[in-house]
CSV table of C-alpha atoms in Angstrom, one decimal:
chain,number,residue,atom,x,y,z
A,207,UNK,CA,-7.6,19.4,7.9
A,208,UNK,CA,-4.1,18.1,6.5
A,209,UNK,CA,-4.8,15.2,4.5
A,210,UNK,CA,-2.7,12.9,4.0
A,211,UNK,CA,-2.7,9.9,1.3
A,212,UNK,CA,-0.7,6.8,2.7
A,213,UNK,CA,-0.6,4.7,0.2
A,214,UNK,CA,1.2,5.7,-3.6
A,215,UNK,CA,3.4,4.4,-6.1
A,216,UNK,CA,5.7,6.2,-8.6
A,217,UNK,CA,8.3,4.8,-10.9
A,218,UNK,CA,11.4,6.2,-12.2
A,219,UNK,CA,11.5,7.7,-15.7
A,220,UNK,CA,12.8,4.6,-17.4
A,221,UNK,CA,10.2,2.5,-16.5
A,222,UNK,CA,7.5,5.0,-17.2
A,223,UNK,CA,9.0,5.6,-20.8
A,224,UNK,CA,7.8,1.8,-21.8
A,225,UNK,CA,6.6,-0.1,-18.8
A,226,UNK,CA,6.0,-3.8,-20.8
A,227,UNK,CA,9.6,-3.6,-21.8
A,228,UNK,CA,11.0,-2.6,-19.3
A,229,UNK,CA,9.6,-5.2,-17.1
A,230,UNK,CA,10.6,-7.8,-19.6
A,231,UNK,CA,13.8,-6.5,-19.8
A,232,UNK,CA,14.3,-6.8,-15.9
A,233,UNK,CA,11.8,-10.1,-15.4
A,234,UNK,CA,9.6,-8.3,-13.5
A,235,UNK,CA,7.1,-10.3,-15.4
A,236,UNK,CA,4.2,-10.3,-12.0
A,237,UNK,CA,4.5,-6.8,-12.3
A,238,UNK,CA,3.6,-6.4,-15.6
A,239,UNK,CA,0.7,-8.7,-15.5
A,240,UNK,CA,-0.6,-6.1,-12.9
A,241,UNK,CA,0.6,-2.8,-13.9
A,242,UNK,CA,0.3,-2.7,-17.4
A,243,UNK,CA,-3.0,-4.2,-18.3
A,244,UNK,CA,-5.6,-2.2,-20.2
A,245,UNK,CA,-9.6,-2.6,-20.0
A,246,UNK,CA,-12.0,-3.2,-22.8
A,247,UNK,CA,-11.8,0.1,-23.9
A,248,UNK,CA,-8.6,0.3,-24.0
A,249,UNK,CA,-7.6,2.8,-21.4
A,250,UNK,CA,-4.7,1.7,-18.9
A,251,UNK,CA,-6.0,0.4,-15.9
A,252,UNK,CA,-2.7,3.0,-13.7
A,253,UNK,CA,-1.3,5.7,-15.1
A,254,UNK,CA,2.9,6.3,-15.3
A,255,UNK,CA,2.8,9.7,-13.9
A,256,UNK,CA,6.0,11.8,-12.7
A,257,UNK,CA,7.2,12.8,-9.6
A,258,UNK,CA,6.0,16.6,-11.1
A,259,UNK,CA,2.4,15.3,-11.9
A,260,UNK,CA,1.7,13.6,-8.6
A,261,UNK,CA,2.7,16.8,-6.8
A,262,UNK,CA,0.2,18.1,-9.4
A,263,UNK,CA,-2.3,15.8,-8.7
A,264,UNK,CA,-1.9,16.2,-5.3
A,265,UNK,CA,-2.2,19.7,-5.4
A,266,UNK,CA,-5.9,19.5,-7.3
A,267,UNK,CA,-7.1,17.0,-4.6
A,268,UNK,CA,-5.8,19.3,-1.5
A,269,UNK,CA,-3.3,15.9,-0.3
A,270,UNK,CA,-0.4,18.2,1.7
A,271,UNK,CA,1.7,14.7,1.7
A,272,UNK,CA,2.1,11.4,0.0
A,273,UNK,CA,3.6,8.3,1.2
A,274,UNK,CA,5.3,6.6,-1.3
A,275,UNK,CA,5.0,2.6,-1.1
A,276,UNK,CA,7.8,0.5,-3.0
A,277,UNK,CA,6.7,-2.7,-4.8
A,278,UNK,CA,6.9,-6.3,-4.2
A,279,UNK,CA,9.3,-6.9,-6.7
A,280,UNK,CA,10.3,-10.2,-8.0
A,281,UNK,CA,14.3,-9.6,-7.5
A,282,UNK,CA,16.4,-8.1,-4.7
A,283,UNK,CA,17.9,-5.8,-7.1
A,284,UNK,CA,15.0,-4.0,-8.5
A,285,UNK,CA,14.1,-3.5,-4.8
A,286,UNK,CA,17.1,-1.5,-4.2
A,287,UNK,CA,16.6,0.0,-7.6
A,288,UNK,CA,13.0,1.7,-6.3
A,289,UNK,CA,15.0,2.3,-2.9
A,290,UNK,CA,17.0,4.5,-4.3
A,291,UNK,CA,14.8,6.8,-6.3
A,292,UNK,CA,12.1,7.3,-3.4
A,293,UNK,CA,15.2,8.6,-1.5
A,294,UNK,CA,15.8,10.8,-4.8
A,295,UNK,CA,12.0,11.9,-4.5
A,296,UNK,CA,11.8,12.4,-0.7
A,297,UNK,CA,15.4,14.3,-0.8
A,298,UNK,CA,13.6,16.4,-3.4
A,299,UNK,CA,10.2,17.0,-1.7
A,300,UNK,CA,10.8,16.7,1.9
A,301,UNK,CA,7.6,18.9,2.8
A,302,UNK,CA,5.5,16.7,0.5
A,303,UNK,CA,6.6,13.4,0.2
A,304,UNK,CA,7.6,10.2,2.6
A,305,UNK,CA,8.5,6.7,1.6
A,306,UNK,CA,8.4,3.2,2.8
A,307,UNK,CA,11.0,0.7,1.0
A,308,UNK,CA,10.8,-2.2,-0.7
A,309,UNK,CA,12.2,-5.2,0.0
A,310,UNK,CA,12.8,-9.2,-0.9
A,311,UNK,CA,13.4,-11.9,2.0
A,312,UNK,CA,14.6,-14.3,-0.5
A,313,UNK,CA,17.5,-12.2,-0.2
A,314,UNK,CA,18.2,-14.1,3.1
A,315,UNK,CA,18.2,-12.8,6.4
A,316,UNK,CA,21.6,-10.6,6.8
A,317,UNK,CA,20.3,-8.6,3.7
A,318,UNK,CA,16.4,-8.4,4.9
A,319,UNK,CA,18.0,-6.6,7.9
A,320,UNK,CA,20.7,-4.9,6.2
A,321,UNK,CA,17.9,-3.2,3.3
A,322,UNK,CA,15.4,-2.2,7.1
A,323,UNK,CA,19.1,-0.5,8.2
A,324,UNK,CA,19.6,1.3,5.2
A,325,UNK,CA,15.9,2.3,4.8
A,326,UNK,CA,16.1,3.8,8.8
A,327,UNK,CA,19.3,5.6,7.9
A,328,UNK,CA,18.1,6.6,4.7
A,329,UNK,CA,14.9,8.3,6.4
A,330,UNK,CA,12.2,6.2,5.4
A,331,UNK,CA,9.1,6.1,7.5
A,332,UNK,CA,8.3,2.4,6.5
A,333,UNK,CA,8.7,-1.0,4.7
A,334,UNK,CA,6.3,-1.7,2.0
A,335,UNK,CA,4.3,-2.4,0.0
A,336,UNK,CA,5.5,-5.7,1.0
A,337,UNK,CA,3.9,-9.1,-0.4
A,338,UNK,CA,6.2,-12.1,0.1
A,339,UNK,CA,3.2,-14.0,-0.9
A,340,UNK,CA,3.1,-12.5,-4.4
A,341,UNK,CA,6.8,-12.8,-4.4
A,342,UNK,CA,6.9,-16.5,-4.3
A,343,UNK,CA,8.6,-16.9,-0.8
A,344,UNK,CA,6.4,-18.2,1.7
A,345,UNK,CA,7.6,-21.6,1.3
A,346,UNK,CA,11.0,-21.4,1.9
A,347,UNK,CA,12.2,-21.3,5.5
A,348,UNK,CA,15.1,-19.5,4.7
A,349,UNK,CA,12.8,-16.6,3.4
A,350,UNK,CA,10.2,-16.3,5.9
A,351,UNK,CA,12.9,-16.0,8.9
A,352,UNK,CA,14.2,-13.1,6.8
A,353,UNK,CA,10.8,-11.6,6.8
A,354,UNK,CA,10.8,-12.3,10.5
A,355,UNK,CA,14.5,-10.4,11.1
A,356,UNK,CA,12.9,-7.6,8.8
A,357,UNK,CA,9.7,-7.2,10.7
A,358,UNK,CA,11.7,-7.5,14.4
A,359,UNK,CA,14.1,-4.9,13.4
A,360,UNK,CA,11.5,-2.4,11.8
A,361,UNK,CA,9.8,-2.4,15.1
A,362,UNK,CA,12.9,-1.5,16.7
A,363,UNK,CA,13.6,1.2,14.5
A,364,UNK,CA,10.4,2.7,14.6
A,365,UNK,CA,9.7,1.6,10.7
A,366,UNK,CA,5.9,0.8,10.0
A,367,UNK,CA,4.7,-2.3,7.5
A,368,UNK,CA,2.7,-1.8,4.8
A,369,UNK,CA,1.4,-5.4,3.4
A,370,UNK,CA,-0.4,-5.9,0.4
A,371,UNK,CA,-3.7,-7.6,1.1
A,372,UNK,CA,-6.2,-9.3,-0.9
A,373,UNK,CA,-10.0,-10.5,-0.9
A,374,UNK,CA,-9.9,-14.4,-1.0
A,375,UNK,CA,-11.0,-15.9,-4.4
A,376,UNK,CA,-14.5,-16.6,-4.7
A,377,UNK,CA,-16.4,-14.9,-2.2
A,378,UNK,CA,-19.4,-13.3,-2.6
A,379,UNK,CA,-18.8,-9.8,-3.8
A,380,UNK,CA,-14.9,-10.0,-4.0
A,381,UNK,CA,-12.9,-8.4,-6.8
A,382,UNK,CA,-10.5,-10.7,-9.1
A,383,UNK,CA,-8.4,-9.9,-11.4
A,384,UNK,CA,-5.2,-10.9,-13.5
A,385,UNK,CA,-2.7,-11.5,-11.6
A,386,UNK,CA,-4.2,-11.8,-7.9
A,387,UNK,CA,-2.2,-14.2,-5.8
A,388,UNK,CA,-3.4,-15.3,-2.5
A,389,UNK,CA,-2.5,-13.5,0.4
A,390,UNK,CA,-3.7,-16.0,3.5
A,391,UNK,CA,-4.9,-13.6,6.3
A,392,UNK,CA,-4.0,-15.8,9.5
A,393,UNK,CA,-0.1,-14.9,8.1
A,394,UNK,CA,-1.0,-11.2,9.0
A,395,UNK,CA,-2.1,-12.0,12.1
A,396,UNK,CA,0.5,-14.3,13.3
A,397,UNK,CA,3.1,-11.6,12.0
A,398,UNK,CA,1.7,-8.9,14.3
A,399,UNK,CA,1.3,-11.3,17.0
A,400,UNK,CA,4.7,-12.8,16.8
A,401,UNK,CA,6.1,-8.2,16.5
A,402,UNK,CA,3.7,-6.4,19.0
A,403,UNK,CA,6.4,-3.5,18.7
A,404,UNK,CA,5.9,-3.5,15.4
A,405,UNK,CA,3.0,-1.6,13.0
A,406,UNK,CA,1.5,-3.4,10.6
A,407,UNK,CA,-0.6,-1.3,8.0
A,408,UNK,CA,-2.8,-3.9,6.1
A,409,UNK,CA,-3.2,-2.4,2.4
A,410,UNK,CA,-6.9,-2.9,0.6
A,411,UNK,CA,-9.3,-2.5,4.0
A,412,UNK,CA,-7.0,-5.7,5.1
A,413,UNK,CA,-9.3,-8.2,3.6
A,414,UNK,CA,-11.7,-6.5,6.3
A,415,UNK,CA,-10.0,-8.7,8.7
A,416,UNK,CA,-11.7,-6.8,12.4
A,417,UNK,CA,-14.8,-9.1,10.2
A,418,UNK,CA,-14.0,-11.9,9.8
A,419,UNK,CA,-15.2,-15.1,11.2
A,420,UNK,CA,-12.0,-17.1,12.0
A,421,UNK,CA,-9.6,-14.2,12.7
A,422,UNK,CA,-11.1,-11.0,14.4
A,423,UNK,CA,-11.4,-12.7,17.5
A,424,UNK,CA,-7.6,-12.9,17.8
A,425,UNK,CA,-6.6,-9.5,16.5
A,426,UNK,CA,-9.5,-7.6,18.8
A,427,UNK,CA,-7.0,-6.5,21.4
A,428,UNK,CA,-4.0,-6.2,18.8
A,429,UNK,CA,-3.2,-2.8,19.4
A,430,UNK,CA,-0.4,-3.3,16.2
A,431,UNK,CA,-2.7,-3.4,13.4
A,432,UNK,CA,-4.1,-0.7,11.0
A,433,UNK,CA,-5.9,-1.0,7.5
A,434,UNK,CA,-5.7,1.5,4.8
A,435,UNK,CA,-8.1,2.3,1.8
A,436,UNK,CA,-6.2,2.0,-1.2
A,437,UNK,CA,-8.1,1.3,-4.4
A,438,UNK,CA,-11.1,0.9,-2.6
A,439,UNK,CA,-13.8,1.4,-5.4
A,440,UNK,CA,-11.9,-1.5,-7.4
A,441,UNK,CA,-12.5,-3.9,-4.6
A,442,UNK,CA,-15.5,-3.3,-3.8
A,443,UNK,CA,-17.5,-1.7,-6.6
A,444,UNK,CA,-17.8,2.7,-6.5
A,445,UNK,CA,-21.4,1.9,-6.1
A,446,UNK,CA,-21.2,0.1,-2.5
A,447,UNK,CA,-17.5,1.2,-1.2
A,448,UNK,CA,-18.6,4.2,0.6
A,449,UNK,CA,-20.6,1.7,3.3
A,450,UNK,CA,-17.1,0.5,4.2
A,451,UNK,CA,-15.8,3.4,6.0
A,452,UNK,CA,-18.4,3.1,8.4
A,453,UNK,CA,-18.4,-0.7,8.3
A,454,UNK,CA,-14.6,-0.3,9.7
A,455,UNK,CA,-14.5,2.4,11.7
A,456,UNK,CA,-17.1,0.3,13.3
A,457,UNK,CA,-15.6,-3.0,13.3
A,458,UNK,CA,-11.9,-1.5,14.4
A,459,UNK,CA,-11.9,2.1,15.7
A,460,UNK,CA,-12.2,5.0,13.4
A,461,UNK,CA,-8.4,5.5,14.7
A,462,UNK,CA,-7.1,2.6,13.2
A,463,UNK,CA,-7.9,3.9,9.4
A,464,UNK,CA,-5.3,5.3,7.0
A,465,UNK,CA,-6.5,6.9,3.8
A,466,UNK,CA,-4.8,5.5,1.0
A,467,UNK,CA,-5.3,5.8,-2.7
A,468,UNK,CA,-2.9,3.8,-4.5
A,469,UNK,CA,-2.4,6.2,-6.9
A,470,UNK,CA,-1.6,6.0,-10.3
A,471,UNK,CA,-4.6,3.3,-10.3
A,472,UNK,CA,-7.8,4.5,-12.0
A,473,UNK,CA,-10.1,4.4,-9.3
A,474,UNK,CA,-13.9,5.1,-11.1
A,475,UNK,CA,-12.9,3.6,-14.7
A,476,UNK,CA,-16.4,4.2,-15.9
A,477,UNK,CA,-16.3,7.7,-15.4
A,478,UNK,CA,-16.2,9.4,-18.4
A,479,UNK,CA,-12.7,10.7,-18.8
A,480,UNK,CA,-11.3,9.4,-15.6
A,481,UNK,CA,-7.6,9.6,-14.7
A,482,UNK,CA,-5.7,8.9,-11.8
A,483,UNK,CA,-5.1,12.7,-10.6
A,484,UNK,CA,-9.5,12.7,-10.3
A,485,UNK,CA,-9.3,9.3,-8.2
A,486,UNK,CA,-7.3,10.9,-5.5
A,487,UNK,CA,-9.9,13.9,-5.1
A,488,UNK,CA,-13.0,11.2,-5.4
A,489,UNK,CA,-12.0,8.9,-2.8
A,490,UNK,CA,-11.4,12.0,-0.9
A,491,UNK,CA,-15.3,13.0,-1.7
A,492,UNK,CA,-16.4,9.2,-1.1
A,493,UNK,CA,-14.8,9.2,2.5
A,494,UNK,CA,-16.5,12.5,3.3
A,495,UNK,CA,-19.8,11.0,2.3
A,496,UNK,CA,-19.0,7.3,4.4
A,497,UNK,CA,-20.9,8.6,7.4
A,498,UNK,CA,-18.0,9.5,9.7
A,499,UNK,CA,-18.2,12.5,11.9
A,500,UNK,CA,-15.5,15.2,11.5
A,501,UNK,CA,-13.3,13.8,14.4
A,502,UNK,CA,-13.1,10.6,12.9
A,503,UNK,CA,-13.0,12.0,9.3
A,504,UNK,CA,-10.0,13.8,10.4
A,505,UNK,CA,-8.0,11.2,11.8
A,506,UNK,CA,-8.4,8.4,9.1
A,507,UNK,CA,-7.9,11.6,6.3
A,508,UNK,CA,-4.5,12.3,8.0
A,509,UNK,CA,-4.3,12.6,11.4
A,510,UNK,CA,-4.1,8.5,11.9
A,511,UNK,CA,-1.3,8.4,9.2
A,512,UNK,CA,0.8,11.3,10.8
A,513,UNK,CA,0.9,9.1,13.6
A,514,UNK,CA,1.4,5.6,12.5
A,515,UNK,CA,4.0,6.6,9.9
A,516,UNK,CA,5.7,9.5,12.0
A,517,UNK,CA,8.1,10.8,10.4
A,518,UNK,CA,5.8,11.8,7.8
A,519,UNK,CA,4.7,14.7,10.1
C-alpha cells in the first residue's frame, strides 16, 4: 500500500532559523499567532523541520510521498516567496514530494490567474492551502472575483484546491484556538457549485460538511468535493477522532477521503515526548484502527490522493 500524506507544510531555512521574527519582520503577523504558539508546558505547538527531516520523518512513518500545501499568507509577496521554494523542494525530490501553491486574490484578478499559470507551468499539482477568509478578503468584490478567475482556471488546468476549513465557534465538541477565523461553509459549497470542473479538497474533515444540517443536502450529488484529515486529533480530541473515519466514509464515500497530516503540527501533545515525525506514523495507526476495510483504507491512505492530485503519481 503507497501511502500518501496530502496535506504538509515546510518553510524555507530563514523562517525556520527564528520564526516570531521573521514573521514580524515580513507582517506575517496571522501567521505567527498560529504557527508559533507554545502550550503550557512550553513545547511548540508545530515543529520547523527541514526539507531533510520530513523526508526523515517520512521515511519512519512508511509515507512514499508528501504533498506540500503553501499558506494563506497575508501579502502577495510572501506567496510567491513559498512558491518558489516548493518548486526548489519538488525539483529536488521529484519521487517524494508534490506541491500545491499559494496564493492571495487581493492581488486582483490578472495576478490570481497569472500565480494558477505559473503554478501549472511550474508543475504544481494544486492551489492551496488557500483561506481568503483568514486573509481578510471576502469582502471586497474585487478579491473574491479574483478567487473566482483562480478557481475557473485551476479547473481548466487540471490544478486541485485545497481550502482551509474550520469547526464553527461554539459548538458542542469543536476545537478553538488562538487565532481561528471563521471560515463560513455555504462559501465552499457555492465555490464547487459555481467550478463543477474544478476539485475542491476541504482541509480539517471539511467542517464535516456531507453532516451537516443546512448544507449536505446541496453538496450530496457534488461529484467536486473531497475532505482530507489534517490535524485531526487537534480537532476533535485523540480520544474520539478515530470514530470520524468511519463517520465520513459513511456520510461521503470512503473514496472521497484524503489522508492528510498537516505536518509539522504536533498531533498527540500529551504524549510523552511527542514530535511531529511520531504524528505522521500515529495518524497512520489511528486510520488503520477507524474501522475501514482494506479497500477503503487503501484509497483514503493514498490511492484517493494519487487520483485527485494527479500528478503526484
Amino acid at each position: 500500500m503507497e501511502i500518501v500524506d496530502s496535506h504538509v507544510h515546510l518553510y524555507p531555512p530563514e523562517l525556520n532559523a527564528a520564526p516570531a521574527e521573521w514573521a514580524a519582520a515580513r507582517g506575517e503577523a496571522h501567521w505567527a499567532v498560529l504557527c508559533t504558539r507554545t502550550r503550557k508546558d512550553g513545547r511548540r505547538v508545530q515543529e520547523f523541520p527541514s526539507v531533510d527531516e520530513l523526508l526523515r520523518a517520512m521515511d519512519a512513518a512508511g509515507v512514499a510521498r508528501a504533498v506540500l500545501q503553501g499558506w494563506y499568507w497575508e501579502r502577495p509577496e510572501t506567496c510567491e516567496w513559498q512558491n518558489g521554494f516548493y518548486e526548489k523542494c519538488v525539483r529536488a525530490h521529484p519521487d517524494r514530494l508534490s506541491a500545491c501553491a499559494a496564493l492571495h486574490p487581493g492581488a486582483g484578478a490578472e495576478a490570481a490567474r497569472e500565480s494558477v499559470r505559473r503554478a501549472a507551468e511550474a508543475g504544481f499539482v494544486g492551489l492551496g492551502e488557500l483561506s481568503p477568509h483568514s486573509q481578510g478578503v471576502m469582502a471586497d468584490a474585487a478579491a473574491r472575483e479574483a478567487m473566482d478567475a483562480a478557481l475557473a482556471l485551476a479547473g481548466e488546468l487540471g490544478l486541485s484546491v485545497c481550502m482551509h476549513v474550520t469547526e464553527s465557534a461554539g459548538e458542542a465538541g469543536r476545537r478553538n484556538y488562538p487565532g481561528k477565523v471563521e471560515t463560513p461553509i455555504g462559501d465552499f459549497v457555492r465555490w464547487a457549485l459555481r467550478h463543477p470542473g474544478t476539485r475542491f479538497v476541504l482541509a480539517h474533515w471539511g467542517a464535516r460538511l456531507p453532516l451537516d444540517a443546512e448544507w449536505s443536502e446541496p453538496v450530496r450529488n457534488l461529484g467536486n468535493i473531497f475532505y482530507d484529515t489534517a490535524a485531526s486529533p487537534l480537532t476533535y480530541g485523540a480520544n474520539t477522532s478515530a470514530g470520524i473515519w468511519r463517520e465520513m466514509a459513511d456520510a461521503s464515500g470512503a473514496e472521497r477521503v484524503l489522508f492528510g497530516t498537516d505536518y509539522p503540527l504536533v498531533l498527540y501533545p500529551k504524549n510523552n515526548d511527542a514530535n511531529a515525525a511520531d504524528s505522521m506514523a500515529s495518524l497512520i495507526a489511528e486510520a488503520r484502527t477507524g474501522e475501514l476495510s482494506e479497500m477503503e483504507l487503501e484509497a483514503v491512505l493514498g490511492g484517493n490522493a494519487k487520483r485527485v492530485f494527479a500528478q503526484s503519481r
